[in-house]
Amino acid sequence: MAKTENTVSMEKIVSLAKRRGFVFQSSEIYGGFNGFWDYGPYGVRMKRAIEQLWWREMVETRDNVEGLDSTIICHPQVWKASGHLDQFSDEMCDCRDCKSRHRVDMMEDTKVCSDCGGGNLTEPREFNLMMKTFVGPVADEENTAYLRAETCQPIFVDFHNVRVATRQKLPFGIAQIGKAFRNEINPRNFTFRSR
Ligand SMILES: [Zn+2]
């Protein structure tokens, strides 16, 4: 987009959203945490209003859509079966000079750093986007779990239970609202690509 006098920068939007109490940077008093955002008093009001409207229109007023509120952590096999464990990754490379990190598929030229213009980049590496955690007292491979990378995966896993419990006939829908977690390499554009 061509910049004109009226072009509003992302910095201005972020600053306005903060001043007006819509969105704050997470952990700001400790210098912030890159890619994480908190909804302030007016932000949460707006977010709830949109969610409630969506839920009413999409779920409650329709006979062929059911609601669900699943856990944030699922059995690791869910993510193995869905392919996320093996496939949900981006190729990335680092700039050895300015330490910036780049998604290979977003780079105009994979030999040149878009931040500093240097050519001292590492070889591309696969970077899984799921947030890893440990369930139980021991932090080892056997207890590794993942925060859900999508809100839809638990819907697929609970499909049979929902269908039997509600006696829905195919085709029908299952709806869910909630947080999903992606360990974005390069969070940017405010809340549009957050972690
Ligand atoms: Zn660089």
mmCIF file of C-alpha atoms and ligand atoms in Angstrom, residues 94-102 112-121, ligand 1:
data_model
loop_
_atom_site.group_PDB
_atom_site.id
_atom_site.type_symbol
_atom_site.label_atom_id
_atom_site.label_comp_id
_atom_site.label_asym_id
_atom_site.label_seq_id
_atom_site.Cartn_x
_atom_site.Cartn_y
_atom_site.Cartn_z
ATOM 1 C CA ASP A 94 18.554 -16.690 11.427
ATOM 2 C CA CYS A 95 20.692 -13.707 10.528
ATOM 3 C CA ARG A 96 24.077 -14.121 12.177
ATOM 4 C CA ASP A 97 24.721 -10.381 11.978
ATOM 5 C CA CYS A 98 21.595 -8.720 13.390
ATOM 6 C CA LYS A 99 20.134 -11.838 15.125
ATOM 7 C CA SER A 100 16.732 -11.448 13.436
ATOM 8 C CA ARG A 101 14.739 -14.565 12.555
ATOM 9 C CA HIS A 102 12.927 -15.087 9.266
ATOM 10 C CA VAL A 112 19.596 -11.683 2.013
ATOM 11 C CA CYS A 113 18.429 -10.533 5.472
ATOM 12 C CA SER A 114 15.484 -8.142 5.038
ATOM 13 C CA ASP A 115 16.290 -6.411 8.352
ATOM 14 C CA CYS A 116 19.943 -5.487 7.898
ATOM 15 C CA GLY A 117 20.558 -6.291 4.244
ATOM 16 C CA GLY A 118 23.413 -8.663 5.115
ATOM 17 C CA GLY A 119 23.946 -12.085 3.576
ATOM 18 C CA ASN A 120 25.145 -13.974 6.646
ATOM 19 C CA LEU A 121 22.151 -16.287 7.128
HETATM 20 ZN ZN ZN B 1 20.294 -9.246 9.519
#
